PDB file of C-alpha atoms in Angstrom:
ATOM      1  CA  MET A   1     -15.922  41.033 -93.404  1.00 97.00           C
ATOM      2  CA  LYS A   2     -18.368  40.915 -95.389  1.00 98.00           C
ATOM      3  CA  ILE A   3     -19.164  43.210 -99.281  1.00 98.00           C
ATOM      4  CA  ALA A   4     -22.256  43.316-101.173  1.00 98.00           C
ATOM      5  CA  ILE A   5     -20.995  43.936-104.349  1.00 98.00           C
ATOM      6  CA  GLY A   6     -23.879  45.098-107.187  1.00 98.00           C
ATOM      7  CA  ASN A   7     -23.607  46.282-111.014  1.00 98.00           C
ATOM      8  CA  ASP A   8     -25.122  46.774-114.186  1.00 97.00           C
ATOM      9  CA  HIS A   9     -23.612  46.209-117.940  1.00 97.00           C
ATOM     10  CA  ALA A  10     -21.260  48.871-117.044  1.00 96.00           C
ATOM     11  CA  GLY A  11     -19.382  47.333-114.605  1.00 97.00           C
ATOM     12  CA  THR A  12     -19.435  43.262-115.241  1.00 97.00           C
ATOM     13  CA  THR A  13     -15.898  43.101-115.877  1.00 97.00           C
ATOM     14  CA  TYR A  14     -14.753  45.594-113.210  1.00 98.00           C
ATOM     15  CA  LYS A  15     -17.305  43.456-110.623  1.00 98.00           C
ATOM     16  CA  GLU A  16     -15.103  40.595-111.176  1.00 98.00           C
ATOM     17  CA  LYS A  17     -11.952  41.581-110.691  1.00 98.00           C
ATOM     18  CA  VAL A  18     -13.336  43.234-107.854  1.00 98.00           C
ATOM     19  CA  VAL A  19     -14.812  40.204-106.013  1.00 98.00           C
ATOM     20  CA  GLN A  20     -11.262  38.073-107.616  1.00 98.00           C
ATOM     21  CA  TYR A  21      -9.455  40.908-105.325  1.00 98.00           C
ATOM     22  CA  LEU A  22     -11.745  40.850-101.862  1.00 98.00           C
ATOM     23  CA  GLU A  23     -11.858  36.460-102.300  1.00 98.00           C
ATOM     24  CA  ASN A  24      -8.250  36.229-102.878  1.00 98.00           C
ATOM     25  CA  LYS A  25      -7.914  38.659 -99.112  1.00 98.00           C
ATOM     26  CA  GLY A  26     -10.379  36.234 -97.448  1.00 98.00           C
ATOM     27  CA  ILE A  27     -13.230  38.300 -97.778  1.00 98.00           C
ATOM     28  CA  GLU A  28     -16.696  37.547 -98.141  1.00 98.00           C
ATOM     29  CA  VAL A  29     -18.738  39.104-100.880  1.00 98.00           C
ATOM     30  CA  ILE A  30     -22.490  38.468-101.558  1.00 98.00           C
ATOM     31  CA  ASN A  31     -23.011  39.161-105.289  1.00 98.00           C
ATOM     32  CA  TYR A  32     -26.078  40.819-106.265  1.00 98.00           C
ATOM     33  CA  GLY A  33     -24.284  42.148-110.041  1.00 97.00           C
ATOM     34  CA  THR A  34     -25.499  40.861-113.362  1.00 97.00           C
ATOM     35  CA  ASP A  35     -23.127  38.258-114.391  1.00 97.00           C
ATOM     36  CA  SER A  36     -23.689  39.927-118.579  1.00 95.00           C
ATOM     37  CA  GLU A  37     -23.046  42.216-120.652  1.00 93.00           C
ATOM     38  CA  GLU A  38     -26.704  42.550-121.577  1.00 95.00           C
ATOM     39  CA  SER A  39     -27.979  46.161-121.353  1.00 96.00           C
ATOM     40  CA  VAL A  40     -29.666  45.979-117.164  1.00 96.00           C
ATOM     41  CA  ASP A  41     -31.890  47.993-115.442  1.00 96.00           C
ATOM     42  CA  TYR A  42     -29.458  49.419-112.062  1.00 97.00           C
ATOM     43  CA  PRO A  43     -31.274  49.367-109.544  1.00 98.00           C
ATOM     44  CA  ASP A  44     -32.177  45.868-109.742  1.00 98.00           C
ATOM     45  CA  PHE A  45     -28.396  45.303-108.640  1.00 98.00           C
ATOM     46  CA  VAL A  46     -27.977  48.064-106.270  1.00 98.00           C
ATOM     47  CA  HIS A  47     -31.167  48.218-103.959  1.00 98.00           C
ATOM     48  CA  PRO A  48     -30.280  45.216-102.421  1.00 98.00           C
ATOM     49  CA  VAL A  49     -26.452  45.527-102.006  1.00 98.00           C
ATOM     50  CA  ALA A  50     -28.216  48.425 -99.579  1.00 98.00           C
ATOM     51  CA  LYS A  51     -30.848  46.689 -98.311  1.00 98.00           C
ATOM     52  CA  ASP A  52     -27.810  44.599 -96.575  1.00 98.00           C
ATOM     53  CA  VAL A  53     -25.845  47.382 -95.854  1.00 98.00           C
ATOM     54  CA  SER A  54     -29.468  49.122 -94.118  1.00 98.00           C
ATOM     55  CA  ASP A  55     -29.778  45.741 -92.994  1.00 98.00           C
ATOM     56  CA  LYS A  56     -26.346  45.441 -90.913  1.00 98.00           C
ATOM     57  CA  LYS A  57     -26.016  41.759 -92.804  1.00 98.00           C
ATOM     58  CA  VAL A  58     -23.039  42.709 -94.425  1.00 98.00           C
ATOM     59  CA  ASP A  59     -19.856  45.137 -93.358  1.00 98.00           C
ATOM     60  CA  LEU A  60     -20.036  47.711 -96.367  1.00 98.00           C
ATOM     61  CA  GLY A  61     -21.023  47.784-100.222  1.00 98.00           C
ATOM     62  CA  ILE A  62     -19.985  48.609-103.038  1.00 98.00           C
ATOM     63  CA  ILE A  63     -21.724  48.994-106.357  1.00 98.00           C
ATOM     64  CA  ILE A  64     -20.626  49.830-109.926  1.00 98.00           C
ATOM     65  CA  CYS A  65     -22.192  51.562-113.116  1.00 97.00           C
ATOM     66  CA  GLY A  66     -21.140  53.071-116.269  1.00 97.00           C
ATOM     67  CA  SER A  67     -20.719  56.376-114.546  1.00 97.00           C
ATOM     68  CA  GLY A  68     -21.249  55.328-110.722  1.00 97.00           C
ATOM     69  CA  ASN A  69     -24.276  58.176-110.221  1.00 97.00           C
ATOM     70  CA  GLY A  70     -27.506  56.904-111.118  1.00 97.00           C
ATOM     71  CA  ALA A  71     -26.383  54.056-108.861  1.00 98.00           C
ATOM     72  CA  ASN A  72     -25.037  56.230-106.129  1.00 98.00           C
ATOM     73  CA  MET A  73     -28.596  57.900-106.723  1.00 98.00           C
ATOM     74  CA  THR A  74     -30.319  54.681-105.958  1.00 98.00           C
ATOM     75  CA  ALA A  75     -28.201  53.867-102.914  1.00 98.00           C
ATOM     76  CA  ASN A  76     -28.811  56.764-101.542  1.00 97.00           C
ATOM     77  CA  LYS A  77     -32.413  56.286-101.291  1.00 96.00           C
ATOM     78  CA  HIS A  78     -32.265  53.890 -98.322  1.00 96.00           C
ATOM     79  CA  GLN A  79     -32.105  56.107 -95.414  1.00 92.00           C
ATOM     80  CA  ALA A  80     -29.171  54.554 -93.515  1.00 94.00           C
ATOM     81  CA  ILE A  81     -27.329  54.632 -96.169  1.00 97.00           C
ATOM     82  CA  ARG A  82     -23.701  57.454 -96.997  1.00 98.00           C
ATOM     83  CA  SER A  83     -23.201  56.567-100.599  1.00 98.00           C
ATOM     84  CA  ALA A  84     -20.005  57.750-102.321  1.00 98.00           C
ATOM     85  CA  LEU A  85     -18.946  58.313-105.346  1.00 98.00           C
ATOM     86  CA  CYS A  86     -15.282  58.350-106.025  1.00 98.00           C
ATOM     87  CA  TRP A  87     -12.594  57.895-108.239  1.00 98.00           C
ATOM     88  CA  THR A  88      -9.550  58.541-106.078  1.00 98.00           C
ATOM     89  CA  SER A  89      -7.950  56.836-103.486  1.00 98.00           C
ATOM     90  CA  GLU A  90      -7.690  60.002-101.479  1.00 98.00           C
ATOM     91  CA  ILE A  91     -11.727  60.842-102.257  1.00 98.00           C
ATOM     92  CA  ALA A  92     -12.814  57.281-101.059  1.00 98.00           C
ATOM     93  CA  GLU A  93     -10.528  57.689 -97.980  1.00 98.00           C
ATOM     94  CA  LEU A  94     -12.382  61.078 -97.288  1.00 98.00           C
ATOM     95  CA  ALA A  95     -15.760  59.174 -97.460  1.00 98.00           C
ATOM     96  CA  ARG A  96     -14.784  56.991 -94.885  1.00 98.00           C
ATOM     97  CA  SER A  97     -12.465  58.783 -92.693  1.00 98.00           C
ATOM     98  CA  HIS A  98     -15.044  61.628 -92.689  1.00 98.00           C
ATOM     99  CA  ASN A  99     -18.656  61.239 -93.914  1.00 97.00           C
ATOM    100  CA  ASN A 100     -18.276  57.424 -92.487  1.00 98.00           C
ATOM    101  CA  ALA A 101     -19.489  56.606 -96.239  1.00 98.00           C
ATOM    102  CA  ASN A 102     -20.737  52.834 -96.496  1.00 98.00           C
ATOM    103  CA  ILE A 103     -21.376  51.788 -99.537  1.00 98.00           C
ATOM    104  CA  LEU A 104     -18.095  53.033-102.276  1.00 98.00           C
ATOM    105  CA  SER A 105     -19.753  53.726-105.617  1.00 98.00           C
ATOM    106  CA  VAL A 106     -17.454  53.511-108.820  1.00 98.00           C
ATOM    107  CA  PRO A 107     -18.069  55.067-111.882  1.00 98.00           C
ATOM    108  CA  ALA A 108     -16.836  51.861-114.661  1.00 98.00           C
ATOM    109  CA  ARG A 109     -16.302  53.936-117.377  1.00 97.00           C
ATOM    110  CA  PHE A 110     -14.439  56.810-116.015  1.00 98.00           C
ATOM    111  CA  VAL A 111     -11.645  54.874-114.125  1.00 98.00           C
ATOM    112  CA  SER A 112      -9.099  51.484-114.437  1.00 98.00           C
ATOM    113  CA  VAL A 113      -9.832  48.108-112.972  1.00 98.00           C
ATOM    114  CA  HIS A 114      -6.207  49.038-111.104  1.00 98.00           C
ATOM    115  CA  GLN A 115      -7.734  52.613-110.072  1.00 98.00           C
ATOM    116  CA  THR A 116     -10.682  50.627-108.878  1.00 98.00           C
ATOM    117  CA  ILE A 117      -9.061  47.443-106.892  1.00 98.00           C
ATOM    118  CA  ASP A 118      -7.111  50.851-105.039  1.00 98.00           C
ATOM    119  CA  MET A 119     -10.080  52.830-103.790  1.00 98.00           C
ATOM    120  CA  VAL A 120     -11.874  49.748-102.917  1.00 98.00           C
ATOM    121  CA  ASP A 121      -8.240  48.478-100.799  1.00 98.00           C
ATOM    122  CA  THR A 122      -8.551  52.649 -99.708  1.00 98.00           C
ATOM    123  CA  PHE A 123     -12.440  52.313 -98.778  1.00 98.00           C
ATOM    124  CA  LEU A 124     -11.818  49.015 -96.688  1.00 98.00           C
ATOM    125  CA  ASN A 125      -9.454  50.027 -94.478  1.00 98.00           C
ATOM    126  CA  THR A 126     -10.175  53.419 -94.057  1.00 98.00           C
ATOM    127  CA  LYS A 127     -11.206  53.715 -90.229  1.00 97.00           C
ATOM    128  CA  PHE A 128     -14.044  56.372 -89.756  1.00 97.00           C
ATOM    129  CA  GLU A 129     -12.557  59.387 -87.303  1.00 94.00           C
ATOM    130  CA  GLY A 130     -15.541  60.812 -85.399  1.00 92.00           C
ATOM    131  CA  GLY A 131     -16.076  63.666 -84.377  1.00 92.00           C
ATOM    132  CA  ARG A 132     -16.831  66.260 -85.562  1.00 94.00           C
ATOM    133  CA  HIS A 133     -18.053  64.241 -88.386  1.00 96.00           C
ATOM    134  CA  GLN A 134     -20.352  62.244 -86.920  1.00 95.00           C
ATOM    135  CA  GLU A 135     -22.011  65.605 -85.250  1.00 94.00           C
ATOM    136  CA  ARG A 136     -22.352  66.316 -89.805  1.00 94.00           C
ATOM    137  CA  ILE A 137     -23.140  63.362 -90.392  1.00 94.00           C
ATOM    138  CA  ASN A 138     -26.280  63.246 -87.924  1.00 93.00           C
ATOM    139  CA  LYS A 139     -27.520  66.642 -90.504  1.00 92.00           C
ATOM    140  CA  ILE A 140     -28.194  64.542 -93.391  1.00 89.00           C
ATOM    141  CA  PRO A 141     -31.085  62.578 -92.378  1.00 85.00           C
ATOM    142  CA  SER A 142     -33.892  65.391 -93.633  1.00 79.00           C
ATOM    143  CA  LYS A 143     -36.513  65.528 -90.985  1.00 79.00           C
ATOM    144  CA  GLU A 144     -39.404  67.262 -94.041  1.00 77.00           C
TER     145      GLU A 144
END
């Protein structure tokens, strides 16, 4: 499995812990995030993750910013992306099983590192159920 990860300054510590966790599980990680806590613009670190997921260069993506919202909104501007803002493992599980989410967006200022690792683990190990859920996903792209 290969994962792309991106973060802004609010997610640097979390990103480091997630990368360590993933690499310890033998998962390849492409790090597009900042390694600093100096203020940066999250879209600069999220767009590359979304592009890699869209282009199928990686299996899934993880993005981390303070609220998770800006990163999530940015990722979802890419047509093939279904980024899910999650703050519990249960939401991460539903995002994968019902929405076939391909990017996990983490709100670093509102969850612990431990919760984040649990969400990442759940996100990576939950399969999409398909069926009626696929029919709904097919309706997501705007026809405008």
